[in-house]
Amino acid sequence: MATHLYTVGQNVEFIAGRFDGNVPRGLYTVVRQLPGSEQLREYRVKHQQDGHERVVPENQLRGGPPAVFS
């Protein structure tokens, strides 16, 4: 099984690809690590402003600011 770079609850920034014109930019929170191969690590992420969830490959994410717990 693949070792994921990001953990559940971590803030990440989405890097838009060529065909991601309608996907909102900004911060997302990792909701779930999805199973996959070393070449295809994916995550379910939730946009922090609009609340929509989407599946994103690891190569379209980069670490964001630390999560703030209240």
PDB file of N, CA and C in Angstrom:
ATOM      1  N   MET A   1       0.831  -1.178   0.000  1.00  0.00           N
ATOM      2  CA  MET A   1       0.000   0.000   0.000  1.00  0.00           C
ATOM      3  C   MET A   1       0.880   1.247   0.000  1.00  0.00           C
ATOM      4  N   ALA A   2       0.392   2.291  -0.627  1.00  0.00           N
ATOM      5  CA  ALA A   2       1.155   3.527  -0.767  1.00  0.00           C
ATOM      6  C   ALA A   2       1.233   4.280   0.556  1.00  0.00           C
ATOM      7  N   THR A   3       2.351   4.952   0.769  1.00  0.00           N
ATOM      8  CA  THR A   3       2.507   5.822   1.922  1.00  0.00           C
ATOM      9  C   THR A   3       2.082   7.222   1.510  1.00  0.00           C
ATOM     10  N   HIS A   4       1.071   7.732   2.162  1.00  0.00           N
ATOM     11  CA  HIS A   4       0.555   9.052   1.822  1.00  0.00           C
ATOM     12  C   HIS A   4       1.414  10.148   2.436  1.00  0.00           C
ATOM     13  N   LEU A   5       1.544  11.244   1.727  1.00  0.00           N
ATOM     14  CA  LEU A   5       2.333  12.382   2.176  1.00  0.00           C
ATOM     15  C   LEU A   5       1.553  13.245   3.166  1.00  0.00           C
ATOM     16  N   TYR A   6       0.241  13.335   2.997  1.00  0.00           N
ATOM     17  CA  TYR A   6      -0.591  14.194   3.833  1.00  0.00           C
ATOM     18  C   TYR A   6      -1.468  13.352   4.754  1.00  0.00           C
ATOM     19  N   THR A   7      -1.793  13.896   5.928  1.00  0.00           N
ATOM     20  CA  THR A   7      -2.575  13.175   6.915  1.00  0.00           C
ATOM     21  C   THR A   7      -3.990  13.746   7.005  1.00  0.00           C
ATOM     22  N   VAL A   8      -4.902  12.953   7.530  1.00  0.00           N
ATOM     23  CA  VAL A   8      -6.283  13.393   7.729  1.00  0.00           C
ATOM     24  C   VAL A   8      -6.271  14.590   8.685  1.00  0.00           C
ATOM     25  N   GLY A   9      -7.016  15.629   8.316  1.00  0.00           N
ATOM     26  CA  GLY A   9      -7.084  16.849   9.123  1.00  0.00           C
ATOM     27  C   GLY A   9      -6.079  17.912   8.721  1.00  0.00           C
ATOM     28  N   GLN A  10      -5.122  17.561   7.884  1.00  0.00           N
ATOM     29  CA  GLN A  10      -4.096  18.508   7.458  1.00  0.00           C
ATOM     30  C   GLN A  10      -4.662  19.467   6.413  1.00  0.00           C
ATOM     31  N   ASN A  11      -4.252  20.734   6.501  1.00  0.00           N
ATOM     32  CA  ASN A  11      -4.613  21.722   5.496  1.00  0.00           C
ATOM     33  C   ASN A  11      -3.672  21.603   4.310  1.00  0.00           C
ATOM     34  N   VAL A  12      -4.236  21.654   3.112  1.00  0.00           N
ATOM     35  CA  VAL A  12      -3.457  21.575   1.888  1.00  0.00           C
ATOM     36  C   VAL A  12      -3.969  22.625   0.904  1.00  0.00           C
ATOM     37  N   GLU A  13      -3.137  22.949  -0.046  1.00  0.00           N
ATOM     38  CA  GLU A  13      -3.520  23.875  -1.109  1.00  0.00           C
ATOM     39  C   GLU A  13      -3.640  23.090  -2.409  1.00  0.00           C
ATOM     40  N   PHE A  14      -4.713  23.319  -3.137  1.00  0.00           N
ATOM     41  CA  PHE A  14      -4.948  22.642  -4.407  1.00  0.00           C
ATOM     42  C   PHE A  14      -4.217  23.377  -5.520  1.00  0.00           C
ATOM     43  N   ILE A  15      -3.470  22.642  -6.332  1.00  0.00           N
ATOM     44  CA  ILE A  15      -2.775  23.194  -7.494  1.00  0.00           C
ATOM     45  C   ILE A  15      -3.560  22.769  -8.722  1.00  0.00           C
ATOM     46  N   ALA A  16      -4.174  23.734  -9.368  1.00  0.00           N
ATOM     47  CA  ALA A  16      -5.053  23.436 -10.510  1.00  0.00           C
ATOM     48  C   ALA A  16      -4.267  22.860 -11.674  1.00  0.00           C
ATOM     49  N   GLY A  17      -4.849  21.855 -12.292  1.00  0.00           N
ATOM     50  CA  GLY A  17      -4.284  21.264 -13.490  1.00  0.00           C
ATOM     51  C   GLY A  17      -4.906  21.895 -14.737  1.00  0.00           C
ATOM     52  N   ARG A  18      -4.552  21.378 -15.850  1.00  0.00           N
ATOM     53  CA  ARG A  18      -4.994  21.902 -17.136  1.00  0.00           C
ATOM     54  C   ARG A  18      -6.516  21.896 -17.302  1.00  0.00           C
ATOM     55  N   PHE A  19      -7.168  20.896 -16.764  1.00  0.00           N
ATOM     56  CA  PHE A  19      -8.612  20.744 -16.943  1.00  0.00           C
ATOM     57  C   PHE A  19      -9.416  21.072 -15.678  1.00  0.00           C
ATOM     58  N   ASP A  20      -8.847  21.847 -14.779  1.00  0.00           N
ATOM     59  CA  ASP A  20      -9.494  22.170 -13.504  1.00  0.00           C
ATOM     60  C   ASP A  20      -9.952  23.621 -13.431  1.00  0.00           C
ATOM     61  N   GLY A  21     -10.456  24.140 -14.529  1.00  0.00           N
ATOM     62  CA  GLY A  21     -10.844  25.546 -14.591  1.00  0.00           C
ATOM     63  C   GLY A  21     -11.923  25.947 -13.614  1.00  0.00           C
ATOM     64  N   ASN A  22     -12.859  25.056 -13.278  1.00  0.00           N
ATOM     65  CA  ASN A  22     -13.974  25.398 -12.400  1.00  0.00           C
ATOM     66  C   ASN A  22     -13.762  25.013 -10.937  1.00  0.00           C
ATOM     67  N   VAL A  23     -12.642  24.419 -10.627  1.00  0.00           N
ATOM     68  CA  VAL A  23     -12.387  24.004  -9.250  1.00  0.00           C
ATOM     69  C   VAL A  23     -11.888  25.206  -8.461  1.00  0.00           C
ATOM     70  N   PRO A  24     -12.552  25.535  -7.339  1.00  0.00           N
ATOM     71  CA  PRO A  24     -12.133  26.700  -6.559  1.00  0.00           C
ATOM     72  C   PRO A  24     -10.724  26.550  -5.993  1.00  0.00           C
ATOM     73  N   ARG A  25      -9.991  27.613  -6.026  1.00  0.00           N
ATOM     74  CA  ARG A  25      -8.644  27.641  -5.435  1.00  0.00           C
ATOM     75  C   ARG A  25      -8.793  27.883  -3.942  1.00  0.00           C
ATOM     76  N   GLY A  26      -7.710  27.790  -3.229  1.00  0.00           N
ATOM     77  CA  GLY A  26      -7.731  28.059  -1.801  1.00  0.00           C
ATOM     78  C   GLY A  26      -7.390  26.831  -0.987  1.00  0.00           C
ATOM     79  N   LEU A  27      -7.689  26.930   0.303  1.00  0.00           N
ATOM     80  CA  LEU A  27      -7.324  25.863   1.225  1.00  0.00           C
ATOM     81  C   LEU A  27      -8.383  24.776   1.286  1.00  0.00           C
ATOM     82  N   TYR A  28      -7.886  23.554   1.401  1.00  0.00           N
ATOM     83  CA  TYR A  28      -8.718  22.364   1.570  1.00  0.00           C
ATOM     84  C   TYR A  28      -8.214  21.642   2.808  1.00  0.00           C
ATOM     85  N   THR A  29      -9.055  20.817   3.373  1.00  0.00           N
ATOM     86  CA  THR A  29      -8.676  19.963   4.491  1.00  0.00           C
ATOM     87  C   THR A  29      -8.794  18.518   4.041  1.00  0.00           C
ATOM     88  N   VAL A  30      -7.770  17.719   4.339  1.00  0.00           N
ATOM     89  CA  VAL A  30      -7.800  16.299   3.986  1.00  0.00           C
ATOM     90  C   VAL A  30      -8.828  15.603   4.872  1.00  0.00           C
ATOM     91  N   VAL A  31      -9.822  14.986   4.233  1.00  0.00           N
ATOM     92  CA  VAL A  31     -10.883  14.286   4.938  1.00  0.00           C
ATOM     93  C   VAL A  31     -10.564  12.796   5.032  1.00  0.00           C
ATOM     94  N   ARG A  32      -9.926  12.268   3.974  1.00  0.00           N
ATOM     95  CA  ARG A  32      -9.654  10.824   3.934  1.00  0.00           C
ATOM     96  C   ARG A  32      -8.515  10.537   2.968  1.00  0.00           C
ATOM     97  N   GLN A  33      -7.667   9.574   3.335  1.00  0.00           N
ATOM     98  CA  GLN A  33      -6.651   9.053   2.421  1.00  0.00           C
ATOM     99  C   GLN A  33      -7.293   7.883   1.685  1.00  0.00           C
ATOM    100  N   LEU A  34      -7.193   7.876   0.368  1.00  0.00           N
ATOM    101  CA  LEU A  34      -7.796   6.808  -0.416  1.00  0.00           C
ATOM    102  C   LEU A  34      -6.752   5.762  -0.779  1.00  0.00           C
ATOM    103  N   PRO A  35      -7.146   4.498  -0.812  1.00  0.00           N
ATOM    104  CA  PRO A  35      -6.188   3.452  -1.162  1.00  0.00           C
ATOM    105  C   PRO A  35      -5.767   3.574  -2.624  1.00  0.00           C
ATOM    106  N   GLY A  36      -4.551   3.167  -2.894  1.00  0.00           N
ATOM    107  CA  GLY A  36      -4.058   3.221  -4.265  1.00  0.00           C
ATOM    108  C   GLY A  36      -2.610   2.792  -4.325  1.00  0.00           C
ATOM    109  N   SER A  37      -2.067   2.834  -5.518  1.00  0.00           N
ATOM    110  CA  SER A  37      -0.679   2.426  -5.728  1.00  0.00           C
ATOM    111  C   SER A  37       0.270   3.574  -5.414  1.00  0.00           C
ATOM    112  N   GLU A  38       1.557   3.284  -5.440  1.00  0.00           N
ATOM    113  CA  GLU A  38       2.577   4.315  -5.228  1.00  0.00           C
ATOM    114  C   GLU A  38       2.459   5.431  -6.269  1.00  0.00           C
ATOM    115  N   GLN A  39       2.032   5.084  -7.468  1.00  0.00           N
ATOM    116  CA  GLN A  39       1.929   6.065  -8.542  1.00  0.00           C
ATOM    117  C   GLN A  39       0.649   6.891  -8.467  1.00  0.00           C
ATOM    118  N   LEU A  40      -0.349   6.412  -7.754  1.00  0.00           N
ATOM    119  CA  LEU A  40      -1.639   7.095  -7.725  1.00  0.00           C
ATOM    120  C   LEU A  40      -2.167   7.188  -6.297  1.00  0.00           C
ATOM    121  N   ARG A  41      -1.600   8.107  -5.539  1.00  0.00           N
ATOM    122  CA  ARG A  41      -2.099   8.367  -4.185  1.00  0.00           C
ATOM    123  C   ARG A  41      -3.156   9.456  -4.308  1.00  0.00           C
ATOM    124  N   GLU A  42      -4.321   9.212  -3.732  1.00  0.00           N
ATOM    125  CA  GLU A  42      -5.409  10.176  -3.824  1.00  0.00           C
ATOM    126  C   GLU A  42      -5.982  10.478  -2.445  1.00  0.00           C
ATOM    127  N   TYR A  43      -6.654  11.616  -2.366  1.00  0.00           N
ATOM    128  CA  TYR A  43      -7.241  12.079  -1.122  1.00  0.00           C
ATOM    129  C   TYR A  43      -8.645  12.603  -1.385  1.00  0.00           C
ATOM    130  N   ARG A  44      -9.493  12.481  -0.387  1.00  0.00           N
ATOM    131  CA  ARG A  44     -10.777  13.183  -0.406  1.00  0.00           C
ATOM    132  C   ARG A  44     -10.526  14.442   0.405  1.00  0.00           C
ATOM    133  N   VAL A  45     -10.760  15.596  -0.204  1.00  0.00           N
ATOM    134  CA  VAL A  45     -10.499  16.872   0.451  1.00  0.00           C
ATOM    135  C   VAL A  45     -11.762  17.720   0.460  1.00  0.00           C
ATOM    136  N   LYS A  46     -11.843  18.609   1.429  1.00  0.00           N
ATOM    137  CA  LYS A  46     -13.003  19.489   1.575  1.00  0.00           C
ATOM    138  C   LYS A  46     -12.534  20.933   1.518  1.00  0.00           C
ATOM    139  N   HIS A  47     -13.151  21.709   0.627  1.00  0.00           N
ATOM    140  CA  HIS A  47     -12.813  23.124   0.494  1.00  0.00           C
ATOM    141  C   HIS A  47     -13.266  23.847   1.761  1.00  0.00           C
ATOM    142  N   GLN A  48     -12.400  24.704   2.313  1.00  0.00           N
ATOM    143  CA  GLN A  48     -12.705  25.327   3.595  1.00  0.00           C
ATOM    144  C   GLN A  48     -13.757  26.424   3.492  1.00  0.00           C
ATOM    145  N   GLN A  49     -13.979  26.979   2.298  1.00  0.00           N
ATOM    146  CA  GLN A  49     -14.982  28.041   2.184  1.00  0.00           C
ATOM    147  C   GLN A  49     -16.331  27.536   1.694  1.00  0.00           C
ATOM    148  N   ASP A  50     -16.351  26.754   0.619  1.00  0.00           N
ATOM    149  CA  ASP A  50     -17.647  26.334   0.068  1.00  0.00           C
ATOM    150  C   ASP A  50     -18.121  24.981   0.592  1.00  0.00           C
ATOM    151  N   GLY A  51     -17.245  24.236   1.277  1.00  0.00           N
ATOM    152  CA  GLY A  51     -17.639  22.971   1.888  1.00  0.00           C
ATOM    153  C   GLY A  51     -17.757  21.783   0.951  1.00  0.00           C
ATOM    154  N   HIS A  52     -17.522  21.988  -0.343  1.00  0.00           N
ATOM    155  CA  HIS A  52     -17.610  20.876  -1.289  1.00  0.00           C
ATOM    156  C   HIS A  52     -16.418  19.945  -1.109  1.00  0.00           C
ATOM    157  N   GLU A  53     -16.679  18.652  -1.283  1.00  0.00           N
ATOM    158  CA  GLU A  53     -15.621  17.659  -1.211  1.00  0.00           C
ATOM    159  C   GLU A  53     -15.318  17.145  -2.605  1.00  0.00           C
ATOM    160  N   ARG A  54     -14.048  16.809  -2.845  1.00  0.00           N
ATOM    161  CA  ARG A  54     -13.636  16.256  -4.136  1.00  0.00           C
ATOM    162  C   ARG A  54     -12.451  15.336  -3.932  1.00  0.00           C
ATOM    163  N   VAL A  55     -12.215  14.468  -4.888  1.00  0.00           N
ATOM    164  CA  VAL A  55     -11.072  13.562  -4.866  1.00  0.00           C
ATOM    165  C   VAL A  55      -9.967  14.197  -5.697  1.00  0.00           C
ATOM    166  N   VAL A  56      -8.764  14.256  -5.110  1.00  0.00           N
ATOM    167  CA  VAL A  56      -7.641  14.943  -5.744  1.00  0.00           C
ATOM    168  C   VAL A  56      -6.401  14.060  -5.655  1.00  0.00           C
ATOM    169  N   PRO A  57      -5.631  13.944  -6.749  1.00  0.00           N
ATOM    170  CA  PRO A  57      -4.374  13.190  -6.670  1.00  0.00           C
ATOM    171  C   PRO A  57      -3.324  13.976  -5.887  1.00  0.00           C
ATOM    172  N   GLU A  58      -2.407  13.253  -5.282  1.00  0.00           N
ATOM    173  CA  GLU A  58      -1.381  13.871  -4.439  1.00  0.00           C
ATOM    174  C   GLU A  58      -0.533  14.890  -5.189  1.00  0.00           C
ATOM    175  N   ASN A  59      -0.301  14.665  -6.483  1.00  0.00           N
ATOM    176  CA  ASN A  59       0.566  15.579  -7.221  1.00  0.00           C
ATOM    177  C   ASN A  59      -0.096  16.931  -7.494  1.00  0.00           C
ATOM    178  N   GLN A  60      -1.364  17.097  -7.102  1.00  0.00           N
ATOM    179  CA  GLN A  60      -2.035  18.388  -7.247  1.00  0.00           C
ATOM    180  C   GLN A  60      -2.252  19.059  -5.905  1.00  0.00           C
ATOM    181  N   LEU A  61      -1.523  18.614  -4.880  1.00  0.00           N
ATOM    182  CA  LEU A  61      -1.617  19.198  -3.555  1.00  0.00           C
ATOM    183  C   LEU A  61      -0.257  19.642  -3.080  1.00  0.00           C
ATOM    184  N   ARG A  62      -0.260  20.658  -2.213  1.00  0.00           N
ATOM    185  CA  ARG A  62       0.957  21.015  -1.479  1.00  0.00           C
ATOM    186  C   ARG A  62       0.522  21.427  -0.085  1.00  0.00           C
ATOM    187  N   GLY A  63       1.437  21.292   0.860  1.00  0.00           N
ATOM    188  CA  GLY A  63       1.117  21.572   2.244  1.00  0.00           C
ATOM    189  C   GLY A  63       0.671  22.996   2.448  1.00  0.00           C
ATOM    190  N   GLY A  64      -0.345  23.174   3.262  1.00  0.00           N
ATOM    191  CA  GLY A  64      -0.862  24.501   3.587  1.00  0.00           C
ATOM    192  C   GLY A  64      -0.476  24.879   5.002  1.00  0.00           C
ATOM    193  N   PRO A  65      -1.076  25.951   5.511  1.00  0.00           N
ATOM    194  CA  PRO A  65      -0.786  26.348   6.893  1.00  0.00           C
ATOM    195  C   PRO A  65      -1.306  25.309   7.866  1.00  0.00           C
ATOM    196  N   PRO A  66      -0.743  25.256   9.061  1.00  0.00           N
ATOM    197  CA  PRO A  66      -1.178  24.265  10.052  1.00  0.00           C
ATOM    198  C   PRO A  66      -2.645  24.440  10.402  1.00  0.00           C
ATOM    199  N   ALA A  67      -3.300  23.347  10.743  1.00  0.00           N
ATOM    200  CA  ALA A  67      -4.697  23.391  11.162  1.00  0.00           C
ATOM    201  C   ALA A  67      -4.777  24.045  12.543  1.00  0.00           C
ATOM    202  N   VAL A  68      -5.829  24.826  12.746  1.00  0.00           N
ATOM    203  CA  VAL A  68      -6.052  25.488  14.031  1.00  0.00           C
ATOM    204  C   VAL A  68      -7.206  24.783  14.723  1.00  0.00           C
ATOM    205  N   PHE A  69      -6.955  24.250  15.895  1.00  0.00           N
ATOM    206  CA  PHE A  69      -7.984  23.550  16.655  1.00  0.00           C
ATOM    207  C   PHE A  69      -8.457  24.450  17.779  1.00  0.00           C
ATOM    208  N   SER A  70      -9.774  24.516  17.949  1.00  0.00           N
ATOM    209  CA  SER A  70     -10.297  25.368  19.026  1.00  0.00           C
ATOM    210  C   SER A  70     -10.899  24.556  20.138  1.00  0.00           C
TER     211      SER A  70
END
